[in-house]
PDB file of C-alpha atoms and ligand atoms in Angstrom:
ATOM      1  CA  UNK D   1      81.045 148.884-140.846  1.00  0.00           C
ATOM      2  CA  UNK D   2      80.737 146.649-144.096  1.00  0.00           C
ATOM      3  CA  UNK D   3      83.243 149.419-146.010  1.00  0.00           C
ATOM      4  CA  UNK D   4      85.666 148.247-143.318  1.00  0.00           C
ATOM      5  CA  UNK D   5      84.664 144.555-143.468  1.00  0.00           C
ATOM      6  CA  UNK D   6      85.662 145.113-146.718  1.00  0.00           C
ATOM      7  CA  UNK D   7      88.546 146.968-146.885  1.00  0.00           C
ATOM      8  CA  UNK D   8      90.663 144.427-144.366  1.00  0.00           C
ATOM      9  CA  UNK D   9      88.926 141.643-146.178  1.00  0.00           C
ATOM     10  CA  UNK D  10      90.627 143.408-149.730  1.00  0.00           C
ATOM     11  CA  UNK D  11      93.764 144.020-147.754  1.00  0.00           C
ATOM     12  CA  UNK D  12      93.790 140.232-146.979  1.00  0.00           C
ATOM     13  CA  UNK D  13      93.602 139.081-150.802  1.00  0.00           C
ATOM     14  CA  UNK D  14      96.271 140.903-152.163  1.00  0.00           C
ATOM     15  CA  UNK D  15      98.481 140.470-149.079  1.00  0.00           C
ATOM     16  CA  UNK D  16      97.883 136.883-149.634  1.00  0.00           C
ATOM     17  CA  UNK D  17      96.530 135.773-152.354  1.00  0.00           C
ATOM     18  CA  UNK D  18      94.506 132.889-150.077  1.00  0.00           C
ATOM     19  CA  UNK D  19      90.864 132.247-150.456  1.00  0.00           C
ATOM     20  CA  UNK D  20      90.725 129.570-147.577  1.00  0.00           C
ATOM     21  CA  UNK D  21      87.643 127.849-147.068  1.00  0.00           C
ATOM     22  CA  UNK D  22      87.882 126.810-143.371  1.00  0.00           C
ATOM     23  CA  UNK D  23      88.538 129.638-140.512  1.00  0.00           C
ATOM     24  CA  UNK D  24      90.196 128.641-137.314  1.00  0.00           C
ATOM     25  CA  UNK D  25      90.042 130.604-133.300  1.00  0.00           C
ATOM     26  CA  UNK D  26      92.453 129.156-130.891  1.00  0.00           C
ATOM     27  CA  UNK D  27      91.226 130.023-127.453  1.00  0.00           C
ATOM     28  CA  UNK D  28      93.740 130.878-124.475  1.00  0.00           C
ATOM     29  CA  UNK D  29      96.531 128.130-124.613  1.00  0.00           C
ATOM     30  CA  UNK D  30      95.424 126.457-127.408  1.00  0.00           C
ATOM     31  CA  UNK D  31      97.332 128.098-130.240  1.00  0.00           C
ATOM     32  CA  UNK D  32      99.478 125.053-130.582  1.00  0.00           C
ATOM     33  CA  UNK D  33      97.642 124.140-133.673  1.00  0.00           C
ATOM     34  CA  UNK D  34      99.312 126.691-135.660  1.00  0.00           C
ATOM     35  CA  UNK D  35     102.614 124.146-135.358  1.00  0.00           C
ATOM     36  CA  UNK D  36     100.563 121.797-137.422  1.00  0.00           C
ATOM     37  CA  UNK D  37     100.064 124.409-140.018  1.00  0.00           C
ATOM     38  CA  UNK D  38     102.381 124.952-143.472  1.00  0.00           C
ATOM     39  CA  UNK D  39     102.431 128.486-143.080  1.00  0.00           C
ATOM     40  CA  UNK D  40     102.060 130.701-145.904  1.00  0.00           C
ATOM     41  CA  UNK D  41     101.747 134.237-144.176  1.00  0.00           C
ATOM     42  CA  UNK D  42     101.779 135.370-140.434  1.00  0.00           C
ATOM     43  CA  UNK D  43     100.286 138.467-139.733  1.00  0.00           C
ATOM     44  CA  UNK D  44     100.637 140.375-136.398  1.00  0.00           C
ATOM     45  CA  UNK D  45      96.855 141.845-135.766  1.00  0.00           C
ATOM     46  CA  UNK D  46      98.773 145.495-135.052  1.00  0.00           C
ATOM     47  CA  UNK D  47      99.579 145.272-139.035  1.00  0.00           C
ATOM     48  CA  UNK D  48      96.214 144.150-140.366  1.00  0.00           C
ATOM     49  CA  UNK D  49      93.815 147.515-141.354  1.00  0.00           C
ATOM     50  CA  UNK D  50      90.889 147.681-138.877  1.00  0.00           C
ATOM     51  CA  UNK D  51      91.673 144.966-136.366  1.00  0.00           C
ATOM     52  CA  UNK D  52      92.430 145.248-132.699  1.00  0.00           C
ATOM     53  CA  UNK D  53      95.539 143.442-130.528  1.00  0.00           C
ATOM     54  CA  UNK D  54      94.559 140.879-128.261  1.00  0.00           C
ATOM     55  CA  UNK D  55      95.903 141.662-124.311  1.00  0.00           C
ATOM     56  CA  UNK D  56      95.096 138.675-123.107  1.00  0.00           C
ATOM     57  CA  UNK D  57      98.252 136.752-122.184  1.00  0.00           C
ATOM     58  CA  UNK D  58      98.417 133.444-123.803  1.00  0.00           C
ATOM     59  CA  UNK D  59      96.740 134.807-127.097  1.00  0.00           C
ATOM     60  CA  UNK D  60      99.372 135.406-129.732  1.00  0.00           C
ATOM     61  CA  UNK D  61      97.855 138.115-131.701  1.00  0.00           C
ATOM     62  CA  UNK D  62      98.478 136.773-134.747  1.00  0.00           C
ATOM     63  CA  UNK D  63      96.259 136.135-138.212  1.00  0.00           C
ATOM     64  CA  UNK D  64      98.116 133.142-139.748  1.00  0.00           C
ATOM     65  CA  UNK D  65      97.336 132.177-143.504  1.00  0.00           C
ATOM     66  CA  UNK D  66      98.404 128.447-144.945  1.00  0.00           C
ATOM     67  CA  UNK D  67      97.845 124.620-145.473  1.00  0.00           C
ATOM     68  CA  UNK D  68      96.426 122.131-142.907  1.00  0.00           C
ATOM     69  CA  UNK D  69      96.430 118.960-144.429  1.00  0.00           C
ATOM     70  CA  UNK D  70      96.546 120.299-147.827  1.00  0.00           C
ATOM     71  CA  UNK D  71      93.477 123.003-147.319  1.00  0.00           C
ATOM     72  CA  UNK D  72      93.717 126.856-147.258  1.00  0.00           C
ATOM     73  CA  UNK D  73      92.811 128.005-143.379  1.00  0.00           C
ATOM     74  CA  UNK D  74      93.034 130.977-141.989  1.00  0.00           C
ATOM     75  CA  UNK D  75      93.332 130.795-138.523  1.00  0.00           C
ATOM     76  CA  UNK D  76      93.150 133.293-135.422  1.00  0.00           C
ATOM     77  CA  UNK D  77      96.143 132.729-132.885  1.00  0.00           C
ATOM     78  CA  UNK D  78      94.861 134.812-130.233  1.00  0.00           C
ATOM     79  CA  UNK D  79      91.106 136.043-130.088  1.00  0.00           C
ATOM     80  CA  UNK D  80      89.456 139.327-128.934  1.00  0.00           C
ATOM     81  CA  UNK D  81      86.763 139.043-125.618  1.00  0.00           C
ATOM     82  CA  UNK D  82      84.410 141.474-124.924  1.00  0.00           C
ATOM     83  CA  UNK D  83      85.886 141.346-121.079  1.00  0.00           C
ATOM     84  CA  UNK D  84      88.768 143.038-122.718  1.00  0.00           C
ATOM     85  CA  UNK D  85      86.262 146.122-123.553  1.00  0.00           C
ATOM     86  CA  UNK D  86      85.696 146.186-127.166  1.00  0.00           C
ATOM     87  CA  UNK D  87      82.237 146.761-128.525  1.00  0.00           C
ATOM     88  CA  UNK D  88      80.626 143.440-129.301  1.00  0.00           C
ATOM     89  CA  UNK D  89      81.339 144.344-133.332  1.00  0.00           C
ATOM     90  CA  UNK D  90      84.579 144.648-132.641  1.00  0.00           C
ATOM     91  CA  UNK D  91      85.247 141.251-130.841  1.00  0.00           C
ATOM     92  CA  UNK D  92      83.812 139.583-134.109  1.00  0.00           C
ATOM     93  CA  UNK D  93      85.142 141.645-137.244  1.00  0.00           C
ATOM     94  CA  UNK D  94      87.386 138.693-138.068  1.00  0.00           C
ATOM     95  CA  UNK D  95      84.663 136.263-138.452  1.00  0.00           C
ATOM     96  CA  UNK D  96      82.986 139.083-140.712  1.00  0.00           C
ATOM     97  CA  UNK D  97      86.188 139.650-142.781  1.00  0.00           C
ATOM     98  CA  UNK D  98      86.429 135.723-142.666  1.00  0.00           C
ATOM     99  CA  UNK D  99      83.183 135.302-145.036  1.00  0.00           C
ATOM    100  CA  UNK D 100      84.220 137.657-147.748  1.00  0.00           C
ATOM    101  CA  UNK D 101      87.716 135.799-147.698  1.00  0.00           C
ATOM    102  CA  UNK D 102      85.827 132.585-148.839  1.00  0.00           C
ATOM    103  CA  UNK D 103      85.367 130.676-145.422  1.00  0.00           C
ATOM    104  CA  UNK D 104      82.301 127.729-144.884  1.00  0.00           C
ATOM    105  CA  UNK D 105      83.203 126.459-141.995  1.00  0.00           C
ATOM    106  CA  UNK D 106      84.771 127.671-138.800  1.00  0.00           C
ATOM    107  CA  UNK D 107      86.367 125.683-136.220  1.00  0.00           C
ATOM    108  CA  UNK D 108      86.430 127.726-132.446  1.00  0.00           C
ATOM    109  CA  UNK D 109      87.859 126.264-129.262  1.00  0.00           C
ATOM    110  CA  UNK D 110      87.985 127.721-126.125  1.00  0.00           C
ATOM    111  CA  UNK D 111      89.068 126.450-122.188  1.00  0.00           C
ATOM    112  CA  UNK D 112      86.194 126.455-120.188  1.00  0.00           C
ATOM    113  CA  UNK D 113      84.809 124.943-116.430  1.00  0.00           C
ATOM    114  CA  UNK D 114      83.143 122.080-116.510  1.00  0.00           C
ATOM    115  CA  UNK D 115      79.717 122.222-115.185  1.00  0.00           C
ATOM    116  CA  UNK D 116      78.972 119.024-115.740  1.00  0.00           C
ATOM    117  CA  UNK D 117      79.903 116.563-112.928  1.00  0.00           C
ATOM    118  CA  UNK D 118      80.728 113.819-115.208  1.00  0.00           C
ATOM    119  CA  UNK D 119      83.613 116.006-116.905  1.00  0.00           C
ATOM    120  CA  UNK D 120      87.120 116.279-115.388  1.00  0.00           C
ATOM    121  CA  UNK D 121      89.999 118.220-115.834  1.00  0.00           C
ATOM    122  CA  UNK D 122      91.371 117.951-119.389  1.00  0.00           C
ATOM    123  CA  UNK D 123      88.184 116.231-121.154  1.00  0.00           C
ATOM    124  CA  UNK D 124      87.283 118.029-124.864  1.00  0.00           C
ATOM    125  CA  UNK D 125      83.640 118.831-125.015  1.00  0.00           C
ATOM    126  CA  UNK D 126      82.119 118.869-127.936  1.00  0.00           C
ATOM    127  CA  UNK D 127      79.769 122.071-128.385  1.00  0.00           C
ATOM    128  CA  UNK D 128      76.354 120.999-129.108  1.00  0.00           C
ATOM    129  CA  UNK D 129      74.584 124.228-128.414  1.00  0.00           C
ATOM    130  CA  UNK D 130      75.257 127.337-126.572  1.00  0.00           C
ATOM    131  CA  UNK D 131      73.513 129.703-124.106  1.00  0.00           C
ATOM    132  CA  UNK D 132      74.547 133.241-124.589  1.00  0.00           C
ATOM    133  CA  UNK D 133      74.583 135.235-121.509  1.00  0.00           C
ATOM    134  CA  UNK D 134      75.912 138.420-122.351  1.00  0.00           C
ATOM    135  CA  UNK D 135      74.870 141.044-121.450  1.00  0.00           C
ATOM    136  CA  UNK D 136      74.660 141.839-125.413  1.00  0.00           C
ATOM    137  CA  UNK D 137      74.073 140.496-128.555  1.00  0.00           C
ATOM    138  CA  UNK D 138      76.869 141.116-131.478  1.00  0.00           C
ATOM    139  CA  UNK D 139      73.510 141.715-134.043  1.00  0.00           C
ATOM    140  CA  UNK D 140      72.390 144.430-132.084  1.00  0.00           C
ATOM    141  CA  UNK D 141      72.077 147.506-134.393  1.00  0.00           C
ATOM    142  CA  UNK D 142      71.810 148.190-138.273  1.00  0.00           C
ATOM    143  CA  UNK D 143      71.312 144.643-139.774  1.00  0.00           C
ATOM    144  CA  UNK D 144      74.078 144.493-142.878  1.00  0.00           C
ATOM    145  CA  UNK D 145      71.527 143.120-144.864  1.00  0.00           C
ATOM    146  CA  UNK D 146      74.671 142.220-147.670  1.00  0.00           C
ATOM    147  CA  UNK D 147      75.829 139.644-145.235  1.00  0.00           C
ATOM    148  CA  UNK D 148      72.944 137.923-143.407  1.00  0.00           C
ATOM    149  CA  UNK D 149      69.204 138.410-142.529  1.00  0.00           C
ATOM    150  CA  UNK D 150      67.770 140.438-139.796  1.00  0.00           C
ATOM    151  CA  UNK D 151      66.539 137.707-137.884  1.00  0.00           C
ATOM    152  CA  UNK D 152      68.799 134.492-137.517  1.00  0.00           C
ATOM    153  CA  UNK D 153      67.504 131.151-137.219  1.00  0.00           C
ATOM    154  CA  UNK D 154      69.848 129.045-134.543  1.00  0.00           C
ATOM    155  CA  UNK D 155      68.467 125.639-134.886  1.00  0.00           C
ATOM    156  CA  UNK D 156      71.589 124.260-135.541  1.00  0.00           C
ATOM    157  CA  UNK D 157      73.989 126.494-134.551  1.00  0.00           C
ATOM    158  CA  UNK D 158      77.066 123.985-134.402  1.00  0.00           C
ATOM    159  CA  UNK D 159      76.813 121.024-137.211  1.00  0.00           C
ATOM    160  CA  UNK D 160      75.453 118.086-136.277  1.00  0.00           C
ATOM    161  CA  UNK D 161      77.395 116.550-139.024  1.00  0.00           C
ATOM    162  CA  UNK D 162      80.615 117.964-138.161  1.00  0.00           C
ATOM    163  CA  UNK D 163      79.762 116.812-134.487  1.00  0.00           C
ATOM    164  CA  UNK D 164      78.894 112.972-135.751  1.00  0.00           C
ATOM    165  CA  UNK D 165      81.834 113.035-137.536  1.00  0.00           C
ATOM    166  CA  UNK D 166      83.984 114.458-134.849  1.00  0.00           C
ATOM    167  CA  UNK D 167      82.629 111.839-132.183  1.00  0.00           C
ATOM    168  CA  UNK D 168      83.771 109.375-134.632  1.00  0.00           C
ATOM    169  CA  UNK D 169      87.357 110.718-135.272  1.00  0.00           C
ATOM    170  CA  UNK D 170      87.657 110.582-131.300  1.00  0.00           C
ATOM    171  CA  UNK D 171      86.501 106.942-131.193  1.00  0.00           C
ATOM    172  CA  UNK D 172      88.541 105.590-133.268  1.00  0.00           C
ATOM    173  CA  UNK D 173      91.757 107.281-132.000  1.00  0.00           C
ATOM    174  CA  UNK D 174      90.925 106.212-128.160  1.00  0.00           C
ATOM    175  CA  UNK D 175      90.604 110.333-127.353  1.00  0.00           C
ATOM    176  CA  UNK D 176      87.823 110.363-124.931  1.00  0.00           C
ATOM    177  CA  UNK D 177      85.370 112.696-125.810  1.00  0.00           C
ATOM    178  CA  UNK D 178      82.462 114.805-123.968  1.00  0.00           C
ATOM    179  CA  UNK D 179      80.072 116.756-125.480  1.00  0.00           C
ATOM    180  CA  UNK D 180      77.366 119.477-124.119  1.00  0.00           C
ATOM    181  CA  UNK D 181      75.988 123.430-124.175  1.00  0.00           C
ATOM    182  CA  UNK D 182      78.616 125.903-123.434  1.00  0.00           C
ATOM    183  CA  UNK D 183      77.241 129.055-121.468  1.00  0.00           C
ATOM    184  CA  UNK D 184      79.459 131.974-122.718  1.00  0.00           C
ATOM    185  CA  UNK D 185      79.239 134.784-119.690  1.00  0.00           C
ATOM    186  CA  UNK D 186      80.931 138.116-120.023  1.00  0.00           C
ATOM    187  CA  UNK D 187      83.276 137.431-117.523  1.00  0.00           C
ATOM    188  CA  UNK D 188      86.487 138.669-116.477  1.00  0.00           C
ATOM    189  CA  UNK D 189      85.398 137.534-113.154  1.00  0.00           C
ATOM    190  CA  UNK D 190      85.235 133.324-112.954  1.00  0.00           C
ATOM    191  CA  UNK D 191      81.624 132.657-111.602  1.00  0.00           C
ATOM    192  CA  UNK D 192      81.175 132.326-107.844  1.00  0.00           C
ATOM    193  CA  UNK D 193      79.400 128.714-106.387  1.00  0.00           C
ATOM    194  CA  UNK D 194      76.272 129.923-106.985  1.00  0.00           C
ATOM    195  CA  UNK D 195      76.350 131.275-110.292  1.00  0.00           C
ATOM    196  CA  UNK D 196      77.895 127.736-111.188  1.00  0.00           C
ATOM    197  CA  UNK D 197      75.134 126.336-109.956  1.00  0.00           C
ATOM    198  CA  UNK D 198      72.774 129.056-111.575  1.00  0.00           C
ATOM    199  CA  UNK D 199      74.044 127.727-114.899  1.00  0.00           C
ATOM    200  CA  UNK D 200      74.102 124.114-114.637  1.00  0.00           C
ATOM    201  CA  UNK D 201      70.280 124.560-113.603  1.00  0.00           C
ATOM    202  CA  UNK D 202      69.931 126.427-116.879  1.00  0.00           C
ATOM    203  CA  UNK D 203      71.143 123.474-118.618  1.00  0.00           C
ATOM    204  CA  UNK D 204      74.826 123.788-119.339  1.00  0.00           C
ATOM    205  CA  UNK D 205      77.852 121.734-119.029  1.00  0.00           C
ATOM    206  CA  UNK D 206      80.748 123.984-119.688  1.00  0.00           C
ATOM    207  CA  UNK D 207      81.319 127.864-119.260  1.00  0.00           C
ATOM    208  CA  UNK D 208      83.792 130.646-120.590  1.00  0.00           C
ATOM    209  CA  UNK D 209      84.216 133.984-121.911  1.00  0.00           C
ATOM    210  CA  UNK D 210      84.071 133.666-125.603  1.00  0.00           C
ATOM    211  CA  UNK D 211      82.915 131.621-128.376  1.00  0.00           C
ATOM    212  CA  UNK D 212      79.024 132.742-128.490  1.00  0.00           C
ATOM    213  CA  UNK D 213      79.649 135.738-130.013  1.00  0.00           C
ATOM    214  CA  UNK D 214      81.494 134.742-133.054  1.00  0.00           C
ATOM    215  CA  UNK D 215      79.186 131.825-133.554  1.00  0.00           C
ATOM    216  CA  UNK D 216      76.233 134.020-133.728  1.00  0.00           C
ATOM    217  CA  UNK D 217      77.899 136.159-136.346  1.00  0.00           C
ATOM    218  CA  UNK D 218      78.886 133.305-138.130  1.00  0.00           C
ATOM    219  CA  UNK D 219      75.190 131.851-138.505  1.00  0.00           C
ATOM    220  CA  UNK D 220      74.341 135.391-139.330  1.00  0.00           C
ATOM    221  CA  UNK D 221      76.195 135.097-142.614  1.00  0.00           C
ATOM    222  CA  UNK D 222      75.604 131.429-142.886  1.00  0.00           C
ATOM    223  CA  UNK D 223      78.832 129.960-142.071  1.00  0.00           C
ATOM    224  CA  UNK D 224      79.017 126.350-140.531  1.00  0.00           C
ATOM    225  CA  UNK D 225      80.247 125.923-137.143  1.00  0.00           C
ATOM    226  CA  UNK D 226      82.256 123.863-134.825  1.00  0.00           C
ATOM    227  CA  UNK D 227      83.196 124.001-131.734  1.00  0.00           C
ATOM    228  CA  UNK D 228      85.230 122.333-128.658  1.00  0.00           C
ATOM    229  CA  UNK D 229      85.802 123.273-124.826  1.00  0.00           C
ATOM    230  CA  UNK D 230      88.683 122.143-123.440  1.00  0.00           C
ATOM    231  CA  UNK D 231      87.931 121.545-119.588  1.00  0.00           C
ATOM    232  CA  UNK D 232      90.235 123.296-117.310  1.00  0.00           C
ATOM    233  CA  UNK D 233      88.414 123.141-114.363  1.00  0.00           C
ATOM    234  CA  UNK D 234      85.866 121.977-112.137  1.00  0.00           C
ATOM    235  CA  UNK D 235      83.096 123.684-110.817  1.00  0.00           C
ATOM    236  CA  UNK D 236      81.567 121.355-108.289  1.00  0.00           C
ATOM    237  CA  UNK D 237      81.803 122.755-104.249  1.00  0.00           C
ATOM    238  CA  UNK D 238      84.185 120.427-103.738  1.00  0.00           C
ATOM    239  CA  UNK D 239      86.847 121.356-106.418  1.00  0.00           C
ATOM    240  CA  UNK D 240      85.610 124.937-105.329  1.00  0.00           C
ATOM    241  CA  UNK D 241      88.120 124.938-102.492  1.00  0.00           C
ATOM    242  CA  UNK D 242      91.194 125.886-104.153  1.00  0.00           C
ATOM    243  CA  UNK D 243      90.953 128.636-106.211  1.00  0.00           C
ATOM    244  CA  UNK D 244      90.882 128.118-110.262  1.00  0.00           C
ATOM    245  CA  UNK D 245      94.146 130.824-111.998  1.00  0.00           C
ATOM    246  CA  UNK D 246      94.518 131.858-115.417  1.00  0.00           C
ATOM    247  CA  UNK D 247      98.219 130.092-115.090  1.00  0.00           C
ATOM    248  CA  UNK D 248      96.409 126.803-114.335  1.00  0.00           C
ATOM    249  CA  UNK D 249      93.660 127.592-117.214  1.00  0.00           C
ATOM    250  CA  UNK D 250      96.544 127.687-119.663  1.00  0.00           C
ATOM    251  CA  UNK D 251      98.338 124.960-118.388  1.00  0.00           C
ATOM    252  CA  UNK D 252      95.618 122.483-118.950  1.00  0.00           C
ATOM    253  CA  UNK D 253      94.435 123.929-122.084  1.00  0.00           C
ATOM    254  CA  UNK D 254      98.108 123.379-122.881  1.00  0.00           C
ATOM    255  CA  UNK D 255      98.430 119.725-122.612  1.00  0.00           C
ATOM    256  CA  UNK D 256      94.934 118.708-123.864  1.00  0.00           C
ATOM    257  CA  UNK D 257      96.057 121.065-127.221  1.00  0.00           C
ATOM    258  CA  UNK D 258      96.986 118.123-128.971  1.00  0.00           C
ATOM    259  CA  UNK D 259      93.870 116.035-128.556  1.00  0.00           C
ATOM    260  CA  UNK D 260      91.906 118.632-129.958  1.00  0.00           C
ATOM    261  CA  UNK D 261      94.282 119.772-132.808  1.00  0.00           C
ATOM    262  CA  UNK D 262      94.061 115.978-133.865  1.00  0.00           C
ATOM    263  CA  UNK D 263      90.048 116.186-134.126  1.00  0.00           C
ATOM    264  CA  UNK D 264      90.066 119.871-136.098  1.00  0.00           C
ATOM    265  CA  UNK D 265      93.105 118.457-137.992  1.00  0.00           C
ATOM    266  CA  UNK D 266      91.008 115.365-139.478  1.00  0.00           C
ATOM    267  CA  UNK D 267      87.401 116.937-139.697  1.00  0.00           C
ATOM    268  CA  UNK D 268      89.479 119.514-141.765  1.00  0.00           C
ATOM    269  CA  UNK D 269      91.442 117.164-143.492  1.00  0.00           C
ATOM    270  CA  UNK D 270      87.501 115.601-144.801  1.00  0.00           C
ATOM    271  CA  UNK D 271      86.220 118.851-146.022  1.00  0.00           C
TER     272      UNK D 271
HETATM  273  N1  HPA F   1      84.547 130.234-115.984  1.00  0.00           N
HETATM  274  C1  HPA F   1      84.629 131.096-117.008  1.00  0.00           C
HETATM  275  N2  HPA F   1      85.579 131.036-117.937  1.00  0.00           N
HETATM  276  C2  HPA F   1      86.506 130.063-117.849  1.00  0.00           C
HETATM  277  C3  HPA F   1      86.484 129.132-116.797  1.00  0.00           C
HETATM  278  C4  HPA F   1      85.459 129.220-115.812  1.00  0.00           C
HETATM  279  O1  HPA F   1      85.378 128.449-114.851  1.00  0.00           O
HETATM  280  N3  HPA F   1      87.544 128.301-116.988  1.00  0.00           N
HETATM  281  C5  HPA F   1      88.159 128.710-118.127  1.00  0.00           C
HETATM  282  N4  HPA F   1      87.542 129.774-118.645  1.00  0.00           N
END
């Protein structure tokens, strides 16, 4: 595993010569960022040694190297889900080859329901802490003691200073901002009224199919995280009567894009 961490990671130098410092994943319709960014290099995964291709539709597929307000990022247009089938290792070798290309901080997003019955449809949710209900953990196995200990400590899994700052960003640009645990579930089903309810009685506001595992690789190797849900639906019984689609997913994650690409852009921005 680390020989192929490191391989793509060496690949990734010399292909482009970047060491950035922050790391970016776009969830489904939220790649818009990338428009913001001076790009240096844009890789298609299917090129990159070791990587998979994201089938999702609405993910890209695409590593993409350059400036955001002057800093190096590297930033994934398109992740990989476990719902898709890989092996948990699989769905966060990025985030490994990430650390040995120099990144601190990573900044995930991700469309989500909203389990909380103060959110509504298009609201950013600021990740305070998750709940990881898959059915696996990405650690599982041989520790790779070069990268992080056996035994993780998750006390602050996403920064509280990143959040302050964030909160503050959103104040003072009028974005109206939410923030909460996100429940990451295996999916590819969308949960049924019960299991909504299940997880809002375990304490969560917002739910989707991603996220938790790269964060808990990230903490693994000590990387700082951040993290926003964009709302796409609501999970109450009574917005339970028409159906929630990936189409509509997408389309909400679409518009709200911006909001959210203005809070990453200026937490970046004060790295
Ligand atoms: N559940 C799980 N994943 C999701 C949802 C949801 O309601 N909305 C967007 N991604």
């Amino acid at each position: 595993m680390i020989e192929k961490i490191n391989e793509t990671a060496d690949f990734l130098k010399k292909k482009t010569g970047m060491q950035p410092r922050a790391g970016i994943v776009l969830g489904s319709g939220l790649g818009g960022l990338v428009k913001s960014i001076e790009v240096k290099h844009s890789l298609d995964y299917r090129d990159i040694p070791n990587f998979l291709t994201s089938t999702v539709e609405g993910h890209a597929g695409k590593l993409i190297f350059g400036l955001l307000e002057g800093k190096e990022v590297v930033a994934m247009q398109g992740r990989f889900h476990y719902y898709e089938g890989y092996p948990m290792q699989q769905v966060t070798f990025p985030i490994r080859v990430m650390k040995l290309l120099g990144v601190r901080t990573l900044f995930l997003s991700n469309a989500a329901g909203g389990l909380n019955p103060a959110f509504e449809v298009g609201d950013l949710m600021l990740i305070r802490d998750h709940i990881n209900m898959f059915p696996e953990n990405p650690l599982r196995g041989k520790n790779l003691d070069a990268l992080g200990t056996r035994f993780p400590e998750m006390s602050e899994t996403y920064s509280r200073v990143l959040i302050g700052k964030a909160k503050r960003i959103a104040v003072d640009n009028h974005i109206k901002i939410q923030s909460g645990v996100y429940i990451g579930s295996p999916g590819p089903t969308l949960e049924t009224p019960a299991e909504y309810r299940m997880f809002r009685i375990l304490g969560a506001d917002s739910t989707g199919m991603s996220t938790v595992p790269e964060v808990i690789v990230a903490r693994h190797m000590g990387i700082e995280c951040f993290g926003i849900s964009v709302i796409t639906n609501l999970t109450e019984p009574s917005e339970m009567e028409k159906p929630t689609t990936h189409d509509e997913v997408q389309n909400v994650a679409e518009t709200a894009e911006p909001k959210m690409t203005f809070i990453f852009r200026e937490l970046i921005k004060s790295l």
